PDB file of C-alpha atoms and ligand atoms in Angstrom:
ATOM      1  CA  UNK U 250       4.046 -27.676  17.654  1.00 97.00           C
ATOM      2  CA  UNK U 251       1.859 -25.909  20.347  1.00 98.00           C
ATOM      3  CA  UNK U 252       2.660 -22.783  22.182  1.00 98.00           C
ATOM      4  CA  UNK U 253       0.836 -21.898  25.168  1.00 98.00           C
ATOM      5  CA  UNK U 254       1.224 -18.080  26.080  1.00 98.00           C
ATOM      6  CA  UNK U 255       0.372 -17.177  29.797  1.00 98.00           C
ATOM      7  CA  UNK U 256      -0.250 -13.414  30.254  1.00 98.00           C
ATOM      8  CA  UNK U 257      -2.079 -10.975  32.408  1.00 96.00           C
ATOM      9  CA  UNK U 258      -2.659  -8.661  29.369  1.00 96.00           C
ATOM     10  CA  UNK U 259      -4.065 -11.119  26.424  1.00 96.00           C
ATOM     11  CA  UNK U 260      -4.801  -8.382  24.187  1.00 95.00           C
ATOM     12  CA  UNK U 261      -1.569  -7.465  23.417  1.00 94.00           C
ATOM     13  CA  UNK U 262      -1.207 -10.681  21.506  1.00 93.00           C
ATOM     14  CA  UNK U 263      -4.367 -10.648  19.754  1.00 88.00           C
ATOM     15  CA  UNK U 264      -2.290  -9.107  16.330  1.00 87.00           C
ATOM     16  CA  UNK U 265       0.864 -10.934  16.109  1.00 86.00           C
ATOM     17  CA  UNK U 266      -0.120 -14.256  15.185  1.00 86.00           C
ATOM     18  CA  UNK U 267      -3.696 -13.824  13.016  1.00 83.00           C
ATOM     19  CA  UNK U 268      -1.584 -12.473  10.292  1.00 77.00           C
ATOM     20  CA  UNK U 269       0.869 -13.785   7.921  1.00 76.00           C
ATOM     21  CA  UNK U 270       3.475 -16.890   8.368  1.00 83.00           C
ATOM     22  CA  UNK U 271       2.485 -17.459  11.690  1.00 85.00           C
ATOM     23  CA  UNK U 272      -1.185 -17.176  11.091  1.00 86.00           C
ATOM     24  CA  UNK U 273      -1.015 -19.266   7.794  1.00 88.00           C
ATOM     25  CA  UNK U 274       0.998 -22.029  10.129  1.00 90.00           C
ATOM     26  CA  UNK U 275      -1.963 -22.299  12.679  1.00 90.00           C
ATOM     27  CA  UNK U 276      -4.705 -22.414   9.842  1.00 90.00           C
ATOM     28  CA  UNK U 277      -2.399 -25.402   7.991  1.00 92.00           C
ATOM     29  CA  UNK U 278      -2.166 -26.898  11.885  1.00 93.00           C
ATOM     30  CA  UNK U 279       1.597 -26.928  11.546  1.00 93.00           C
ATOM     31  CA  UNK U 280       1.273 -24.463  14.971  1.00 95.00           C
ATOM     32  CA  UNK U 281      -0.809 -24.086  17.434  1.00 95.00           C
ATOM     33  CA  UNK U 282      -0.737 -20.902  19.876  1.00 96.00           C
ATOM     34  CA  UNK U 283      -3.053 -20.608  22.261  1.00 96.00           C
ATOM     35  CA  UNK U 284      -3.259 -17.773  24.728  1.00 97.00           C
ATOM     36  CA  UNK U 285      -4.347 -18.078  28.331  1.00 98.00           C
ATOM     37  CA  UNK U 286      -5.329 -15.168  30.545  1.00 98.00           C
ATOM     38  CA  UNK U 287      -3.781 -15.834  33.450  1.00 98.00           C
ATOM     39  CA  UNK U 288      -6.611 -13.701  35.932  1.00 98.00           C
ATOM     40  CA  UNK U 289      -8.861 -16.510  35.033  1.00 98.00           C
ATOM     41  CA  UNK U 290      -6.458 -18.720  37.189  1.00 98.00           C
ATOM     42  CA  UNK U 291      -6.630 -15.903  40.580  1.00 98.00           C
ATOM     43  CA  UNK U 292      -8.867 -17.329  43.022  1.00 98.00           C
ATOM     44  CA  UNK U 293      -8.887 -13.770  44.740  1.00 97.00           C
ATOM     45  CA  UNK U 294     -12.143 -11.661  44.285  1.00 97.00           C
ATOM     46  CA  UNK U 295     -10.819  -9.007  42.274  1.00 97.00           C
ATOM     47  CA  UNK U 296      -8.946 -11.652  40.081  1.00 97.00           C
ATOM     48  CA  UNK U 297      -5.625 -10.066  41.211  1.00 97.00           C
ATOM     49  CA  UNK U 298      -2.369 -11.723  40.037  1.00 97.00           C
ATOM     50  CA  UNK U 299      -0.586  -9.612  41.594  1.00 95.00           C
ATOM     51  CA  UNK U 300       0.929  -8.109  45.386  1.00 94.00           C
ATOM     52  CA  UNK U 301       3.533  -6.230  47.275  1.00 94.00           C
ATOM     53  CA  UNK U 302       6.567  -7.009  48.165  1.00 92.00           C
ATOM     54  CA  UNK U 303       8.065  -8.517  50.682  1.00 92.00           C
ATOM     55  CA  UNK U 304      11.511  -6.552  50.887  1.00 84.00           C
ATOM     56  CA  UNK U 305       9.198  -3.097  50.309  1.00 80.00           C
ATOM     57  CA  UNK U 306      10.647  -2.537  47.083  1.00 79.00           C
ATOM     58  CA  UNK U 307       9.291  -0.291  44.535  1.00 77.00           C
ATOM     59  CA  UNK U 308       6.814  -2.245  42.447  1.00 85.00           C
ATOM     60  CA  UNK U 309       3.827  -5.324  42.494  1.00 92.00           C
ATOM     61  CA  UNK U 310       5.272  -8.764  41.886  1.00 95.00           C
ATOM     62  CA  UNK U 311       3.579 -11.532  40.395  1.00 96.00           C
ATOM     63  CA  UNK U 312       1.759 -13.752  42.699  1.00 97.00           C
ATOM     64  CA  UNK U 313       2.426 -17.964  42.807  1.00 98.00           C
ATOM     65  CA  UNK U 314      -1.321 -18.961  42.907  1.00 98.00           C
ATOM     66  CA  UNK U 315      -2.379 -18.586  39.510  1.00 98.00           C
ATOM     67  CA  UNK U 316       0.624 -18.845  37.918  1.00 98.00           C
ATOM     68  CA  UNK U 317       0.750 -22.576  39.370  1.00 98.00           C
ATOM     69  CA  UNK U 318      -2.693 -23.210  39.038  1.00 98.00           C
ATOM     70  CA  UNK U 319      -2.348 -22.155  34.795  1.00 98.00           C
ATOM     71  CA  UNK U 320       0.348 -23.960  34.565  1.00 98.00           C
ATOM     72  CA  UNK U 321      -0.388 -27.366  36.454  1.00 98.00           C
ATOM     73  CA  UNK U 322      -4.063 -27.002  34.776  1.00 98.00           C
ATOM     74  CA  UNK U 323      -2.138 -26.887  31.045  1.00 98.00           C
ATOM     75  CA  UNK U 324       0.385 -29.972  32.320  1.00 98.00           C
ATOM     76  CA  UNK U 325      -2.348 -32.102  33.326  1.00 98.00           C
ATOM     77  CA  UNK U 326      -3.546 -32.276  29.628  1.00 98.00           C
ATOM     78  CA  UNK U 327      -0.081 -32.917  28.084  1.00 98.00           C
ATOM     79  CA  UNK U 328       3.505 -33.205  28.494  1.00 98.00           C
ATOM     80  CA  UNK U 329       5.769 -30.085  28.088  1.00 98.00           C
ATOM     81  CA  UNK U 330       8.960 -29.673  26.281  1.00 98.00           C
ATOM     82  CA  UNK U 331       9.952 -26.377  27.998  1.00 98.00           C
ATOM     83  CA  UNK U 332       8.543 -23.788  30.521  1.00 98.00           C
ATOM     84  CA  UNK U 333       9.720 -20.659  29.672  1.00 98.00           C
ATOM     85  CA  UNK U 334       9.642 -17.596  31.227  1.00 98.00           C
ATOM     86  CA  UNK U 335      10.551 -14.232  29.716  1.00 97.00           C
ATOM     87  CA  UNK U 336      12.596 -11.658  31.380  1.00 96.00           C
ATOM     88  CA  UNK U 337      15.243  -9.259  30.974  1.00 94.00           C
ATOM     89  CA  UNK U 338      18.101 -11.456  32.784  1.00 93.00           C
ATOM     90  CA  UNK U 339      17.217 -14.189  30.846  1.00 96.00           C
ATOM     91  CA  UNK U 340      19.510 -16.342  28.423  1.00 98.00           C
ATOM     92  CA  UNK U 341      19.357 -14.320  25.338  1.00 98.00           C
ATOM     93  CA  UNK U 342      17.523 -15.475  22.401  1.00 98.00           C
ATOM     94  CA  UNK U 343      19.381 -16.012  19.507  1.00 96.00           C
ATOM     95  CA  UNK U 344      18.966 -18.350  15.777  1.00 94.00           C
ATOM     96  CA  UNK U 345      20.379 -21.293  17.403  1.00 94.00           C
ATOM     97  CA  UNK U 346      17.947 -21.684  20.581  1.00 97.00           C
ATOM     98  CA  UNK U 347      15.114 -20.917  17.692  1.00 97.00           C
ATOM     99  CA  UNK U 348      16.416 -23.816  15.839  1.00 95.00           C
ATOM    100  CA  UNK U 349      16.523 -26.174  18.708  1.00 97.00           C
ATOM    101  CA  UNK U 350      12.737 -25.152  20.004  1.00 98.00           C
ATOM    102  CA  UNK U 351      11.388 -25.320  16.734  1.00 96.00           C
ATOM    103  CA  UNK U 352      11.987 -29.263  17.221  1.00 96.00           C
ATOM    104  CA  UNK U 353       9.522 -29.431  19.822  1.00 98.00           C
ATOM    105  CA  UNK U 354       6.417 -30.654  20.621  1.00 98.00           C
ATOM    106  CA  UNK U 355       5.094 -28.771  23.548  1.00 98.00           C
ATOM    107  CA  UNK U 356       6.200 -24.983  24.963  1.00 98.00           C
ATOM    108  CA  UNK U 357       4.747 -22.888  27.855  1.00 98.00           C
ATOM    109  CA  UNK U 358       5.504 -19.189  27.583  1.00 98.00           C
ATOM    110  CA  UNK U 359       4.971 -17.213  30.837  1.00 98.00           C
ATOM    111  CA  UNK U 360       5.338 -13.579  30.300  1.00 98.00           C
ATOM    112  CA  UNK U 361       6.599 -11.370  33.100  1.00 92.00           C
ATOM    113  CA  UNK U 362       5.113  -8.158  34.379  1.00 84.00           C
ATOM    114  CA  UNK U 363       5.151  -5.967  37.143  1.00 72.00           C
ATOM    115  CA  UNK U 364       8.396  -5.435  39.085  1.00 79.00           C
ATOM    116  CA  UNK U 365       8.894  -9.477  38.434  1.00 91.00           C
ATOM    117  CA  UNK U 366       7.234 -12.559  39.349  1.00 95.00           C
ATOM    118  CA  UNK U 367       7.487 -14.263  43.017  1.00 96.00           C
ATOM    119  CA  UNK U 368      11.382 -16.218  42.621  1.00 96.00           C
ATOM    120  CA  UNK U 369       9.498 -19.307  43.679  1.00 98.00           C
ATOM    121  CA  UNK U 370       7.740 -19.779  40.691  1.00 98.00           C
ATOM    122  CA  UNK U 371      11.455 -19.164  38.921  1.00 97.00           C
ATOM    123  CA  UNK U 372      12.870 -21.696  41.127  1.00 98.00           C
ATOM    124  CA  UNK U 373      10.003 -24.627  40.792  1.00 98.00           C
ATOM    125  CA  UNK U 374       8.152 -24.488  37.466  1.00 98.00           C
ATOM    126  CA  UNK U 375      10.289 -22.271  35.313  1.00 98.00           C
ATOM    127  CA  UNK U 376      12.957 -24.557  33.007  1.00 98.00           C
ATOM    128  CA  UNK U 377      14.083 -21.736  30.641  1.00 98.00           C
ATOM    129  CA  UNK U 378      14.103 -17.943  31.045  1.00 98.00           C
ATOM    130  CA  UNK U 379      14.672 -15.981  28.065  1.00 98.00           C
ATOM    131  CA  UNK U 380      15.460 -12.443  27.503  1.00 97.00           C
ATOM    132  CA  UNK U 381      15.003 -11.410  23.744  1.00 98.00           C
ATOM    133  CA  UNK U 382      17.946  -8.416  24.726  1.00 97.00           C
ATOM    134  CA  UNK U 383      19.722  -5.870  26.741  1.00 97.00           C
ATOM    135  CA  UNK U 384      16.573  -3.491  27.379  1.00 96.00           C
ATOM    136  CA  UNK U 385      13.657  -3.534  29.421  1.00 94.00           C
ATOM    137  CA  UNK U 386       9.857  -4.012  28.059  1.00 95.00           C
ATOM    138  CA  UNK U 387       6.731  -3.092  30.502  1.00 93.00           C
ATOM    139  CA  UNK U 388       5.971  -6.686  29.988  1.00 94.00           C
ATOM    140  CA  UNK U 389       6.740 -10.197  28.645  1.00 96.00           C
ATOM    141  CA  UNK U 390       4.209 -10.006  25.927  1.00 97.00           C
ATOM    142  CA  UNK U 391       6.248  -8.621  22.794  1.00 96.00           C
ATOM    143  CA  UNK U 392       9.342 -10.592  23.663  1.00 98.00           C
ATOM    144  CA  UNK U 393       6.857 -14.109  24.270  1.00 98.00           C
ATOM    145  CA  UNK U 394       5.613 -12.743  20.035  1.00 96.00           C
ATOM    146  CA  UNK U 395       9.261 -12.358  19.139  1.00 97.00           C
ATOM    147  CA  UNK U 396      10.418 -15.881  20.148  1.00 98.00           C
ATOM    148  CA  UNK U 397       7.184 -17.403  18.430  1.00 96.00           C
ATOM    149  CA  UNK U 398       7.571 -15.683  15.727  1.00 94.00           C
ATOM    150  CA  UNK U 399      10.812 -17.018  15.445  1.00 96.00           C
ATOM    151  CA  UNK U 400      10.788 -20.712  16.404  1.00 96.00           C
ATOM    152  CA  UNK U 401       7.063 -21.015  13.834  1.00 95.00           C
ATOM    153  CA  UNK U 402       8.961 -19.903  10.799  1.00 93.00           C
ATOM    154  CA  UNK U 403      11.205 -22.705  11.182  1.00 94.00           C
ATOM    155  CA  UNK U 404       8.919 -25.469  11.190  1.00 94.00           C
ATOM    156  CA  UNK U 405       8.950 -27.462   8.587  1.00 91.00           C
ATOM    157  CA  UNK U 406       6.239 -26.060   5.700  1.00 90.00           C
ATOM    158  CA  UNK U 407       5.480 -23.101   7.557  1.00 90.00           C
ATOM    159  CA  UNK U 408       7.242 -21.005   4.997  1.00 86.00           C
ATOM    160  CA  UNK U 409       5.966 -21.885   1.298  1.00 76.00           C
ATOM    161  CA  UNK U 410       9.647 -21.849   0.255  1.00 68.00           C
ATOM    162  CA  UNK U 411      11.565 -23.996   2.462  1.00 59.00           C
ATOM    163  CA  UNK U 412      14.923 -23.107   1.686  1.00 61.00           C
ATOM    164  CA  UNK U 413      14.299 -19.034   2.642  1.00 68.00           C
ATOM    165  CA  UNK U 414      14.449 -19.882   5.994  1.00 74.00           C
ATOM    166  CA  UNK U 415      17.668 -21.864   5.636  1.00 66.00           C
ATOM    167  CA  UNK U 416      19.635 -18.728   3.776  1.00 67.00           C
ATOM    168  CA  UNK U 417      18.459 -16.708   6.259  1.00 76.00           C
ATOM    169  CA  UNK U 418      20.971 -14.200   8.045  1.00 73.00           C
ATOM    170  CA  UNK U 419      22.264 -16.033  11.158  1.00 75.00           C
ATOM    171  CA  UNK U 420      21.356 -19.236  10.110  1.00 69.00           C
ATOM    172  CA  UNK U 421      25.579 -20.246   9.133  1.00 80.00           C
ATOM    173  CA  UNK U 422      26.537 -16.949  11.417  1.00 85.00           C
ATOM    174  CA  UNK U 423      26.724 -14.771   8.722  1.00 93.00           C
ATOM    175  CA  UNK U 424      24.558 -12.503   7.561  1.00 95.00           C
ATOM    176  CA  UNK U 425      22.301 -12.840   4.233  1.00 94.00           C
ATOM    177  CA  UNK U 426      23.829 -11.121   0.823  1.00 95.00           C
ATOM    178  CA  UNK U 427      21.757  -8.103  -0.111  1.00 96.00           C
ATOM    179  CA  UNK U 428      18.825  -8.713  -2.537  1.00 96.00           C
ATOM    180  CA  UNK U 429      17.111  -6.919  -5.547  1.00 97.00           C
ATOM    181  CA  UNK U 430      14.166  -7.281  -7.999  1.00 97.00           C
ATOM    182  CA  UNK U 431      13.167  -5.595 -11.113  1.00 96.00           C
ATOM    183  CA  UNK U 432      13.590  -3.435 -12.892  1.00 98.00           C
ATOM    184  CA  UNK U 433      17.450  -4.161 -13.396  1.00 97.00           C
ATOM    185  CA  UNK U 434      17.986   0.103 -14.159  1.00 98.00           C
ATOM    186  CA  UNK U 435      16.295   2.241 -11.798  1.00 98.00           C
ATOM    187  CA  UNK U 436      16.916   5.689 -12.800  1.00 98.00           C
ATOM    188  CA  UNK U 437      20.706   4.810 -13.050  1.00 98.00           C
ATOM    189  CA  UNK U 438      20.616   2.384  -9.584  1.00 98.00           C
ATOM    190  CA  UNK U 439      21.912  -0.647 -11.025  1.00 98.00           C
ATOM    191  CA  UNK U 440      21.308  -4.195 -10.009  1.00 98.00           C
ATOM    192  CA  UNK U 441      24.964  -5.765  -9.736  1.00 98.00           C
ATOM    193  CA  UNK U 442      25.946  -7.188 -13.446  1.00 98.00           C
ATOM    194  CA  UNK U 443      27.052 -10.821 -11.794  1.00 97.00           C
ATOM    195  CA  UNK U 444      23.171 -11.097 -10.446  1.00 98.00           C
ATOM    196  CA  UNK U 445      21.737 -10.359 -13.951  1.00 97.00           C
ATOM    197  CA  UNK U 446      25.060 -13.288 -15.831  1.00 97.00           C
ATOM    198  CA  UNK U 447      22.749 -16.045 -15.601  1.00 96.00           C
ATOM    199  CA  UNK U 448      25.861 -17.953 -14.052  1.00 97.00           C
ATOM    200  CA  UNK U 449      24.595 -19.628 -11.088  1.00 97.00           C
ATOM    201  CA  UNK U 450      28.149 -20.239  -9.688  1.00 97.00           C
ATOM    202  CA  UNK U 451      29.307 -16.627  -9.983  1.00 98.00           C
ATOM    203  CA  UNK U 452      26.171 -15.488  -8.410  1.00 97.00           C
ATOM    204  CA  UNK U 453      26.416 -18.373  -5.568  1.00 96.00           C
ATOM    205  CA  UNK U 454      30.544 -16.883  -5.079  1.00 97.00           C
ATOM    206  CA  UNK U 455      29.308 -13.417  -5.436  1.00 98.00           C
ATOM    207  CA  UNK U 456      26.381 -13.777  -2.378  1.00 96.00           C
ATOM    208  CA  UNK U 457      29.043 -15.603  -0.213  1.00 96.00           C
ATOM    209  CA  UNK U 458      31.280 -12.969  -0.760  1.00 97.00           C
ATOM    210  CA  UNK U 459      28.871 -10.274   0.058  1.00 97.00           C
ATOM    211  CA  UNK U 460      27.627 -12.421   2.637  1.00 96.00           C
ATOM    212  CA  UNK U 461      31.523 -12.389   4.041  1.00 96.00           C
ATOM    213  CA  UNK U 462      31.981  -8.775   3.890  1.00 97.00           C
ATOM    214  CA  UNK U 463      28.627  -7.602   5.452  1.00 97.00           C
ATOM    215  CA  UNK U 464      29.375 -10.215   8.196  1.00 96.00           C
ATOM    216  CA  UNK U 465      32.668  -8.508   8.476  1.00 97.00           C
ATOM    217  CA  UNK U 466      31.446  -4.954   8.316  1.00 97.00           C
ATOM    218  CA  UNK U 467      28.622  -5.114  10.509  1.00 96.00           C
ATOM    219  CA  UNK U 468      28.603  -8.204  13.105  1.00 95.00           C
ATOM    220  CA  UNK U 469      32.132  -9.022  13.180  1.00 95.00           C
ATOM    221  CA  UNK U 470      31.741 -10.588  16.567  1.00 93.00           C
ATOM    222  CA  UNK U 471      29.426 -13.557  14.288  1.00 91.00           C
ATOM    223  CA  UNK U 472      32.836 -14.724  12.873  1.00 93.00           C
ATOM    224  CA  UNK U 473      34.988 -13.996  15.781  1.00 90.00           C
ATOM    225  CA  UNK U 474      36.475 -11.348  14.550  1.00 83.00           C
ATOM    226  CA  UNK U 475      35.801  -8.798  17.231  1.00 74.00           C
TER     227      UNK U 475
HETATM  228  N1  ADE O 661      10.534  -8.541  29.752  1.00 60.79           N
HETATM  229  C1  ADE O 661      10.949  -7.265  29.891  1.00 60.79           C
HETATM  230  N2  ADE O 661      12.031  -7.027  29.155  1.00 60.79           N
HETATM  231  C2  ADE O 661      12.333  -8.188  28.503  1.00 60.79           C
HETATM  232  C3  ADE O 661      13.348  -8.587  27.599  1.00 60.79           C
HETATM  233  N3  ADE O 661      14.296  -7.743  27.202  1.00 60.79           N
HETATM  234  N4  ADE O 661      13.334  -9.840  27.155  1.00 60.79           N
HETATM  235  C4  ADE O 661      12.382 -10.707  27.566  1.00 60.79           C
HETATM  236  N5  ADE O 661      11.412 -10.395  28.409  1.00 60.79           N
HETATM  237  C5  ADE O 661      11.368  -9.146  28.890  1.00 60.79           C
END
């Protein structure tokens, strides 16, 4: 899979995917991100991607031009799945929509800044916009590493041990069962007996059943229960 991450502020994004699953996924080529600064696409002298606006509201919006010269430059060289944009009034991210774009091929991630970006580009090169919840960031940037972050762990061998991201919480819409190494007695904070039986079908009944009533207690709206 390849992710291509326009942005105005590229640094932000230099962390998030060196390290870890994500990085481990681009060094076995399972992922590729790549991250485009999108002031090397202004063809104005100060290599502005930004302007006023028009209705003299508060706040610079993002300007077309490079916007649609980035992203017409990136889909001359391949095809694209999806063209995402992320914002705040976006469809909200959630397991399933990581599931479903962690079967494709090709994903453009535009991150907002600024007061917004110019509705046009919404309305003619935009074919997702995702908001990763019900708060505001000062820019696109964490919420374009969130949804990566996300959709890579699900590939196929990007985790060592495949079926961790299948009993993950969310994955059947309910949350995972609560989990514990050694030692078995800390200072008189005991490890559940069942976990330590050596019964594998009393410990598979035992994490449903956990899974069940932390679903219950804490996200009851997952089993439409609210
Ligand atoms: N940009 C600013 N806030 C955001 C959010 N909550 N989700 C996605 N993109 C954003």
């Amino acid at each position: 899979m390849r992710i291509d991450i326009i942005t105005v502020v590229p640094e932000i994004l230099d962390g998030p995917f060196s390290q870890s699953i994500i990085g481990r996924a681009q060094k076995k080529g399972i992922a590729e991100i790549h991250i485009h600064n999108l002031r090397d696409y202004s063809t104005d002298k100060h290599r502005r991607c930004d302007d006023y606006a028009f209705s003299g509201s508060a706040g610079m919006v993002m300007t077309i031009q490079p916007i649609e010269a980035c992203i017409e430059h990136l889909k001359s060289e391949r095809q694209y799945d999806e063209i995402i944009y992320t914002s705040p009034d976006g469809e909200m991210f959630n397991q399933p929509m990581a599931n479903q774009m962690s079967q494709l091929q090709n994903i453009i991630i535009l991150c907002g800044h600024y007061k917004g970006i110019d509705q046009r580009v919404r309305d003619h090169l935009i074919t997702k916009e995702i908001s990763i919840g019900d708060y505001v960031l000062t820019g696109g940037e964490l919420a374009a590493a969130v949804i990566a972050d996300a959709v890579v762990r699900l590939i196929p061998g990007a985790i060592s041990d495949e079926t961790s991201a299948l009993s993950d919480s969310f994955q059947d819409n309910l949350l995972s069962a609560p989990v514990y190494t050694r030692p078995a007695d800390y200072k008189g904070w005991k490890v559940p007996e069942v976990l330590l039986s050596g019964n594998e079908r009393l410990i598979e009944d035992w994490k449903y059943e956990q899974a069940l009533e932390r679903t219950r207690r804490l996200r009851p709206d997952l089993l439409g229960e609210e």
